[in-house]
Tab-separated table of C-alpha atoms and ligand atoms in Angstrom:
chain	number	residue	atom	x	y	z
G	10	MET	CA	133.516	76.191	21.567
G	11	ALA	CA	131.189	78.334	23.594
G	12	THR	CA	129.970	77.145	27.345
G	13	ALA	CA	126.078	76.880	26.808
G	14	ILE	CA	125.310	76.180	30.829
G	15	SER	CA	128.329	78.041	33.219
G	16	VAL	CA	127.537	76.309	36.882
G	17	ARG	CA	129.367	77.741	39.615
G	18	ASN	CA	130.035	76.652	42.480
G	19	LEU	CA	126.874	75.476	42.876
G	20	ARG	CA	125.634	74.332	45.513
G	21	LYS	CA	121.975	72.745	47.563
G	22	VAL	CA	121.041	71.574	51.284
G	23	TYR	CA	117.900	70.820	51.995
G	24	PRO	CA	116.910	71.889	55.368
G	25	GLY	CA	116.169	68.852	57.942
G	26	GLN	CA	117.465	67.209	60.855
G	27	PRO	CA	119.912	67.107	59.912
G	28	PRO	CA	120.539	69.430	56.958
G	29	VAL	CA	121.129	66.916	53.909
G	30	VAL	CA	123.855	68.211	50.864
G	31	ALA	CA	122.276	67.461	47.786
G	32	LEU	CA	125.176	69.632	46.059
G	33	ALA	CA	128.813	71.216	46.968
G	34	ASP	CA	130.496	73.402	45.318
G	35	ALA	CA	129.997	72.227	41.796
G	36	SER	CA	131.414	73.530	38.416
G	37	ILE	CA	130.959	72.438	35.227
G	38	ASP	CA	131.289	74.263	32.596
G	39	ILE	CA	129.593	71.917	29.617
G	40	LYS	CA	130.061	73.000	25.921
G	41	ASP	CA	127.534	73.746	22.715
G	42	ASN	CA	126.756	71.084	20.885
G	43	GLU	CA	128.552	68.343	23.644
G	44	PHE	CA	126.750	65.148	24.946
G	45	PHE	CA	127.733	65.893	28.831
G	46	THR	CA	127.146	63.124	31.188
G	47	LEU	CA	126.062	63.270	35.100
G	48	LEU	CA	127.416	59.895	36.111
G	49	GLY	CA	127.132	58.687	40.080
G	50	PRO	CA	126.004	55.968	42.216
G	51	SER	CA	122.004	56.703	43.753
G	52	GLY	CA	121.828	59.723	45.996
G	53	CYS	CA	125.344	61.832	45.143
G	54	GLY	CA	123.055	65.054	43.621
G	55	LYS	CA	122.487	64.210	40.253
G	56	THR	CA	119.175	64.941	39.723
G	57	THR	CA	119.069	67.875	41.888
G	58	LEU	CA	122.051	69.125	39.594
G	59	LEU	CA	119.992	68.239	36.365
G	60	ARG	CA	115.936	70.194	38.190
G	61	MET	CA	118.796	73.820	39.261
G	62	ILE	CA	119.270	73.358	35.338
G	63	ALA	CA	116.423	73.226	34.696
G	64	GLY	CA	114.481	75.594	37.560
G	65	PHE	CA	112.850	72.546	39.445
G	66	GLU	CA	114.889	73.505	42.523
G	67	HIS	CA	116.938	77.187	43.328
G	68	PRO	CA	120.102	76.781	44.974
G	69	THR	CA	121.527	77.173	48.155
G	70	ALA	CA	124.636	79.176	47.193
G	71	GLY	CA	126.546	79.725	43.319
G	72	SER	CA	125.774	80.517	39.841
G	73	LEU	CA	124.538	79.707	36.514
G	74	THR	CA	124.315	81.020	33.225
G	75	MET	CA	123.504	79.889	30.028
G	76	HIS	CA	125.270	81.600	27.506
G	77	GLY	CA	126.603	84.887	29.599
G	78	GLU	CA	122.872	84.541	30.859
G	79	ASN	CA	121.540	84.160	34.104
G	80	LEU	CA	119.441	80.959	34.311
G	81	LEU	CA	118.515	82.442	37.834
G	82	GLU	CA	116.304	85.125	37.885
G	83	LEU	CA	114.275	82.939	34.993
G	84	PRO	CA	110.819	80.898	35.960
G	85	PRO	CA	111.328	77.087	34.621
G	86	TYR	CA	109.040	78.128	31.719
G	87	LYS	CA	111.225	81.494	30.100
G	88	ARG	CA	114.333	78.838	30.272
G	89	PRO	CA	115.773	77.215	26.327
G	90	VAL	CA	115.522	74.323	28.402
G	91	ASN	CA	113.376	70.999	28.396
G	92	THR	CA	113.598	67.676	30.190
G	93	VAL	CA	112.770	64.019	29.976
G	94	PHE	CA	111.949	62.447	32.847
G	95	GLN	CA	112.510	58.593	33.329
G	96	SER	CA	108.635	58.120	33.544
G	97	TYR	CA	107.631	59.986	29.978
G	98	ALA	CA	105.103	61.755	30.578
G	99	LEU	CA	102.701	61.023	28.075
G	100	PHE	CA	99.144	61.616	27.847
G	101	PRO	CA	97.967	58.213	26.642
G	102	HIS	CA	94.413	58.267	25.527
G	103	LEU	CA	96.472	61.171	22.412
G	104	THR	CA	97.767	59.920	19.585
G	105	VAL	CA	101.765	60.286	18.466
G	106	ALA	CA	100.746	63.423	17.035
G	107	GLN	CA	99.140	65.009	19.526
G	108	ASN	CA	101.453	64.292	22.081
G	109	ILE	CA	104.507	66.086	20.267
G	110	SER	CA	102.146	69.383	19.017
G	111	PHE	CA	100.552	70.435	22.517
G	112	GLY	CA	103.091	71.450	24.175
G	113	LEU	CA	103.643	73.388	20.809
G	114	GLU	CA	99.828	74.579	20.680
G	115	MET	CA	100.574	75.620	24.421
G	116	LEU	CA	102.866	78.009	22.988
G	117	GLY	CA	101.047	79.648	20.484
G	118	LYS	CA	102.797	78.214	17.500
G	119	PRO	CA	100.804	79.210	13.542
G	120	LYS	CA	98.686	75.934	13.337
G	121	ALA	CA	100.842	75.230	10.230
G	122	GLU	CA	104.636	75.430	11.549
G	123	ILE	CA	102.884	72.534	14.483
G	124	ARG	CA	102.256	70.799	11.929
G	125	GLN	CA	105.472	70.826	9.636
G	126	THR	CA	107.128	70.132	13.147
G	127	VAL	CA	105.498	67.511	14.727
G	128	ASP	CA	106.481	66.140	11.236
G	129	GLU	CA	109.546	66.397	10.814
G	130	MET	CA	109.909	65.026	14.846
G	131	MET	CA	108.313	62.410	13.800
G	132	ALA	CA	110.318	61.400	11.124
G	133	LEU	CA	113.421	62.485	13.733
G	134	VAL	CA	112.335	59.753	15.713
G	135	LYS	CA	110.754	56.983	13.194
G	136	MET	CA	107.555	57.323	14.066
G	137	THR	CA	106.111	58.923	11.229
G	138	GLU	CA	104.136	55.236	10.973
G	139	MET	CA	102.534	55.095	14.065
G	140	ALA	CA	101.257	59.237	14.219
G	141	ASP	CA	97.749	58.303	15.084
G	142	ARG	CA	98.360	56.005	17.538
G	143	GLN	CA	96.911	56.304	20.880
G	144	THR	CA	100.538	56.582	23.447
G	145	GLY	CA	99.022	54.375	25.012
G	146	GLN	CA	99.083	52.046	22.756
G	147	ILE	CA	102.424	51.467	21.694
G	148	SER	CA	105.518	49.758	23.232
G	149	GLY	CA	107.968	51.939	25.943
G	150	GLY	CA	111.110	52.187	23.950
G	151	GLN	CA	107.943	53.567	21.474
G	152	GLN	CA	106.809	56.180	23.674
G	153	GLN	CA	110.412	56.954	25.043
G	154	ARG	CA	110.460	57.815	21.252
G	155	VAL	CA	108.069	59.994	21.464
G	156	ALA	CA	108.666	61.567	25.360
G	157	LEU	CA	112.029	62.993	23.391
G	158	ALA	CA	110.835	64.338	20.114
G	159	ARG	CA	107.594	66.004	21.956
G	160	ALA	CA	110.760	66.812	24.019
G	161	LEU	CA	112.706	68.488	20.904
G	162	ALA	CA	110.067	69.511	19.197
G	163	PRO	CA	110.283	73.245	20.185
G	164	LYS	CA	113.683	73.775	19.215
G	165	PRO	CA	115.956	73.530	22.625
G	166	ARG	CA	118.596	74.899	23.074
G	167	VAL	CA	119.802	72.448	25.700
G	168	LEU	CA	117.500	68.864	26.139
G	169	LEU	CA	117.793	67.939	29.861
G	170	LEU	CA	118.029	63.448	30.291
G	171	ASP	CA	117.513	61.773	33.630
G	172	GLU	CA	117.797	58.575	33.240
G	173	PRO	CA	115.493	58.484	30.791
G	174	LEU	CA	116.262	55.015	29.055
G	175	SER	CA	116.729	52.392	33.153
G	176	ALA	CA	112.942	51.397	32.278
G	177	LEU	CA	113.686	50.013	28.582
G	178	ASP	CA	114.783	45.692	28.759
G	179	PHE	CA	118.299	45.394	28.498
G	180	LYS	CA	118.374	44.851	24.709
G	181	LEU	CA	115.807	48.189	23.575
G	182	ARG	CA	118.111	50.026	26.305
G	183	LYS	CA	121.519	49.528	23.968
G	184	ASP	CA	118.930	50.208	21.115
G	185	MET	CA	118.148	53.255	22.478
G	186	GLN	CA	121.464	54.755	23.656
G	187	LEU	CA	122.941	54.505	19.924
G	188	GLU	CA	119.325	56.686	18.869
G	189	LEU	CA	119.857	59.621	21.277
G	190	LYS	CA	123.248	59.679	19.896
G	191	ARG	CA	122.252	59.593	16.663
G	192	LEU	CA	119.897	62.818	17.657
G	193	GLN	CA	122.364	64.390	19.752
G	194	MET	CA	123.958	65.103	16.416
G	195	GLU	CA	121.558	65.562	14.378
G	196	THR	CA	119.909	68.916	16.302
G	197	GLY	CA	123.186	69.590	16.929
G	198	ILE	CA	121.402	70.178	20.554
G	199	THR	CA	123.479	70.584	23.946
G	200	PHE	CA	122.335	67.139	25.919
G	201	VAL	CA	123.020	67.156	30.269
G	202	PHE	CA	121.952	63.437	30.526
G	203	VAL	CA	121.328	62.156	34.184
G	204	THR	CA	122.750	57.665	34.676
G	205	HIS	CA	124.241	55.588	37.300
G	206	ASP	CA	125.131	52.710	34.299
G	207	GLN	CA	128.822	53.722	34.236
G	208	GLU	CA	128.607	51.814	30.518
G	209	GLU	CA	125.688	53.726	28.858
G	210	ALA	CA	127.537	57.192	30.154
G	211	LEU	CA	131.505	55.029	28.356
G	212	THR	CA	129.260	54.904	25.113
G	213	MET	CA	127.420	57.999	24.815
G	214	SER	CA	128.998	61.146	26.204
G	215	ASP	CA	131.737	63.637	24.619
G	216	ARG	CA	132.464	64.273	27.943
G	217	ILE	CA	131.951	62.670	31.646
G	218	ALA	CA	131.505	64.864	35.031
G	219	VAL	CA	131.510	61.754	38.115
G	220	MET	CA	129.584	62.422	41.520
G	221	ASN	CA	129.962	60.809	44.946
G	222	ALA	CA	128.297	62.645	47.555
G	223	GLY	CA	127.095	66.114	46.648
G	224	GLU	CA	130.930	66.749	44.413
G	225	ILE	CA	132.290	66.414	41.341
G	226	ARG	CA	134.880	63.940	41.734
G	227	GLN	CA	136.659	64.220	37.079
G	228	ILE	CA	135.107	65.606	34.389
G	229	GLY	CA	137.259	64.317	30.825
G	230	ASN	CA	136.141	62.539	27.973
G	231	PRO	CA	135.074	58.999	28.447
G	232	ARG	CA	138.383	57.417	27.616
G	233	GLN	CA	140.083	59.980	29.863
G	234	ILE	CA	137.439	58.391	32.735
G	235	TYR	CA	138.743	55.519	31.720
G	236	ASP	CA	142.634	55.235	30.985
G	237	GLN	CA	143.104	58.236	33.786
G	238	PRO	CA	140.965	58.055	36.349
G	239	ALA	CA	141.970	60.833	39.414
G	240	GLU	CA	141.046	58.654	42.696
G	241	ARG	CA	139.851	55.593	43.739
G	242	PHE	CA	136.247	56.285	43.396
G	243	VAL	CA	136.623	56.821	40.249
G	244	ALA	CA	138.387	53.964	39.764
G	245	ASP	CA	136.716	52.007	41.326
G	246	PHE	CA	132.769	53.324	39.959
G	247	ILE	CA	133.821	52.489	36.106
G	248	GLY	CA	135.198	48.931	34.846
G	249	ASP	CA	136.911	46.931	37.803
G	250	THR	CA	139.827	47.934	38.583
G	251	ASN	CA	142.522	46.084	40.603
G	252	PHE	CA	144.337	48.140	43.724
G	253	LEU	CA	148.069	47.752	44.538
G	254	PRO	CA	149.738	48.942	46.655
G	255	ALA	CA	152.430	50.136	46.331
G	256	GLU	CA	155.222	53.440	47.290
G	257	LEU	CA	156.362	55.910	44.534
G	258	ILE	CA	159.788	57.321	44.009
G	259	GLU	CA	160.096	59.606	42.334
G	260	THR	CA	157.900	61.726	39.932
G	261	ALA	CA	158.645	63.578	36.518
G	262	GLY	CA	155.714	65.483	34.879
G	263	GLN	CA	153.314	62.340	33.911
G	264	THR	CA	155.297	59.792	34.918
G	265	ALA	CA	155.611	58.516	38.018
G	266	THR	CA	158.681	55.270	39.293
G	267	ILE	CA	156.538	52.991	42.355
G	268	ARG	CA	158.220	50.081	43.587
G	269	LEU	CA	155.479	47.082	44.103
G	270	SER	CA	155.581	44.926	47.105
G	271	SER	CA	157.445	42.325	45.455
G	272	GLY	CA	160.261	44.794	45.586
G	273	LYS	CA	160.007	45.954	41.618
G	274	GLN	CA	160.544	49.089	40.456
G	275	ILE	CA	158.427	50.377	37.274
G	276	ALA	CA	157.150	53.464	35.569
G	277	ALA	CA	153.892	53.783	35.743
G	278	ARG	CA	150.929	57.097	35.613
G	279	ALA	CA	150.887	59.675	37.893
G	280	ALA	CA	147.943	61.904	39.584
G	281	GLU	CA	147.102	64.789	37.307
G	282	SER	CA	148.251	66.841	40.915
G	283	GLY	CA	151.492	65.164	41.312
G	284	SER	CA	150.876	62.985	44.780
G	285	GLN	CA	153.552	63.003	47.265
G	286	LYS	CA	155.962	60.493	47.841
G	287	GLY	CA	155.251	57.583	50.240
G	288	LYS	CA	152.076	54.673	50.339
G	289	VAL	CA	150.610	55.026	47.239
G	290	THR	CA	147.457	53.039	45.089
G	291	LEU	CA	148.179	51.439	41.574
G	292	ALA	CA	145.771	50.825	39.982
G	293	VAL	CA	145.281	48.247	36.823
G	294	ARG	CA	142.422	47.236	34.675
G	295	PRO	CA	142.226	43.246	34.611
G	296	GLU	CA	142.525	43.739	31.208
G	297	HIS	CA	145.805	45.223	30.409
G	298	ALA	CA	147.490	43.013	32.834
G	299	SER	CA	148.205	38.818	31.966
G	300	ILE	CA	149.765	35.806	33.764
G	301	GLY	CA	152.474	34.025	32.754
G	302	PRO	CA	155.594	31.912	34.598
G	303	GLU	CA	155.752	33.184	38.065
G	304	ALA	CA	159.926	34.477	37.454
G	305	GLU	CA	158.996	36.211	34.599
G	306	GLY	CA	155.363	37.907	36.205
G	307	LEU	CA	156.177	41.282	38.284
G	308	LEU	CA	153.856	39.954	40.862
G	309	ALA	CA	154.237	36.352	42.006
G	310	GLY	CA	150.723	34.903	43.364
G	311	THR	CA	148.641	31.766	43.170
G	312	LEU	CA	146.243	31.019	40.602
G	313	GLY	CA	142.072	30.547	42.239
G	314	GLU	CA	139.386	30.683	40.054
G	315	VAL	CA	139.502	30.510	36.710
G	316	VAL	CA	136.168	31.703	35.144
G	317	TYR	CA	135.952	31.042	31.150
G	318	PHE	CA	133.900	34.071	29.498
G	319	GLY	CA	133.361	33.279	25.964
G	320	THR	CA	135.722	36.126	24.632
G	321	ASP	CA	138.014	36.463	27.605
G	322	THR	CA	139.208	34.068	30.391
G	323	HIS	CA	138.928	36.415	34.441
G	324	TYR	CA	141.987	34.412	36.076
G	325	HIS	CA	142.100	35.423	39.770
G	326	VAL	CA	145.484	35.180	41.345
G	327	ALA	CA	145.766	35.500	44.924
G	328	LEU	CA	149.260	38.518	45.417
G	329	GLU	CA	151.444	37.135	47.762
G	330	ASP	CA	151.465	40.398	49.702
G	331	GLY	CA	147.885	39.637	50.033
G	332	THR	CA	145.752	41.261	47.916
G	333	GLY	CA	143.613	39.569	45.298
G	334	PHE	CA	144.260	40.541	41.175
G	335	VAL	CA	142.546	39.563	38.684
G	336	VAL	CA	143.987	39.297	35.115
G	337	ARG	CA	141.312	39.384	31.662
G	338	GLN	CA	142.743	37.795	29.302
G	339	GLN	CA	140.773	37.327	25.771
G	340	ASN	CA	139.867	34.225	24.625
G	341	ARG	CA	141.971	32.665	21.286
G	342	PRO	CA	140.182	29.922	20.020
G	343	ASP	CA	144.240	28.434	19.016
G	344	ALA	CA	145.384	28.905	22.208
G	345	THR	CA	146.320	25.908	25.129
G	346	ALA	CA	145.259	26.696	28.259
G	347	GLN	CA	148.408	27.039	30.526
G	348	PHE	CA	147.720	27.294	33.990
G	349	SER	CA	145.494	25.805	35.993
G	350	SER	CA	144.129	26.724	39.767
G	351	GLY	CA	146.926	25.813	42.404
G	352	ASP	CA	149.038	27.155	39.853
G	353	ARG	CA	152.297	29.138	40.808
G	354	VAL	CA	151.916	32.139	38.782
G	355	GLY	CA	153.523	35.506	37.391
G	356	VAL	CA	151.313	38.637	37.547
G	357	HIS	CA	152.836	41.080	34.561
G	358	PHE	CA	151.402	44.296	32.975
G	359	ALA	CA	153.220	47.272	30.704
G	360	PRO	CA	155.301	49.749	32.573
G	361	GLY	CA	152.887	52.945	32.446
G	362	ILE	CA	150.184	51.016	31.917
G	363	GLY	CA	149.449	51.448	36.060
G	364	GLN	CA	147.882	54.902	37.510
G	365	VAL	CA	148.518	56.072	40.586
G	366	LEU	CA	146.229	57.577	42.509
G	367	LYS	CA	144.932	59.832	45.624
G	368	ASP	CA	144.975	57.954	48.105
K	403	LIG	P1	119.162	58.471	41.224
K	403	LIG	O1	119.796	58.420	41.045
K	403	LIG	O2	118.972	57.725	43.144
K	403	LIG	O3	118.123	59.814	41.403
K	403	LIG	P2	121.087	60.943	43.208
K	403	LIG	O4	121.895	61.301	42.688
K	403	LIG	O5	120.150	62.263	41.514
K	403	LIG	O6	120.404	60.202	42.992
K	403	LIG	P3	120.190	62.850	43.972
K	403	LIG	O7	118.099	63.338	43.902
K	403	LIG	O8	119.658	64.811	43.480
K	403	LIG	O9	120.799	61.605	43.404
K	403	LIG	O10	119.281	63.891	45.745
K	403	LIG	C1	120.540	64.054	46.776
K	403	LIG	C2	120.761	63.842	47.923
K	403	LIG	O11	119.509	65.089	48.306
K	403	LIG	C3	120.037	62.245	48.179
K	403	LIG	O12	120.338	62.194	49.525
K	403	LIG	C4	118.510	63.128	48.807
K	403	LIG	O13	118.169	62.075	49.578
K	403	LIG	C5	118.289	64.288	48.890
K	403	LIG	N1	117.351	64.761	48.662
K	403	LIG	C6	116.808	64.972	47.306
K	403	LIG	N2	115.743	66.006	47.030
K	403	LIG	C7	115.278	65.996	48.528
K	403	LIG	C8	114.476	66.781	48.603
K	403	LIG	N3	113.437	67.642	48.366
K	403	LIG	N4	114.143	66.710	49.846
K	403	LIG	C9	115.553	66.678	50.898
K	403	LIG	N5	116.745	66.539	50.253
K	403	LIG	C10	116.766	65.708	49.042
């Protein structure tokens, strides 16, 4: 697929004492028709990057092109992008239909075309029946739909979304996540979505850029980000992870041989760039491990808390090397509890399932 937005060595420093490096040399290629997410903790620079694409901020250095055209030479209103903000910024005394048509009227579109587009957009976000309601008198979720319809109405090539779901309650947010994904697929518009919510990013995105402290740490599809985190920050930020001290013995392509603190040697996935021999960290997801009799485990320890969650149970194990380890096992109604707090247990995981991390 062709590249929609190309971000090259983009940098933003806000003046001050000391200056704030909000974005340090970011490079990303966002493809046409892609649902691309910028994910990271508060203050990592996601909004700054989005605002530079929109044209509300000017970069300190670097380049930004869309379909080969230099975006930095264009003022915000001439860029083929539109933005949906966290605060929907609707006109409360205008109706749903009027809010959607407002921007089209500003663009000087013919009346008949505006009417047709407004109808299309209201159908797209399932708000046709509320066309004549003032937006001050509809729910938060409905306002969100109108804000989306309004942003999609001029048919931008790229839609920028800055935490658009964060004001919604949990259930509505889940529904809107699916809705947004549907809208993106139906319209074929490239979405650049900003969130600090890892689950939101994993469920909606084609690809994710994980950011930290102004830097892009990893770009990949949700599976790559979750299963093959490139480094400790990514493994820690996305989902729950156990970190085990280990020694790297050798790497052959994507496979590493490591020695655990118990002395046992196993295969693991190697970090992309090929790690140096010596001390490394092995990341193992709780759901990829199991507990069993001490003699059968890769690592031995003492079982601490056992927490029942309905669908699964979390076993907290204090390993012999002093590391804490959590095992998450699915519950089956026909299984009887085998272990309880205080028992000696073994922790096991399949060869190749752990990921060797760059420290
Ligand atoms: P959040 O999720 O909290 O919105 P973010 O990842 O979007 O965070 P940014 O808003 O891009 O982060 O901010 C990145 C850094 O730049 C932060 O340290 C922030 O304090 C700083 N910053 C943002 N805007 C300005 C500004 N106008 N002047 C000075 N510093 C700023």
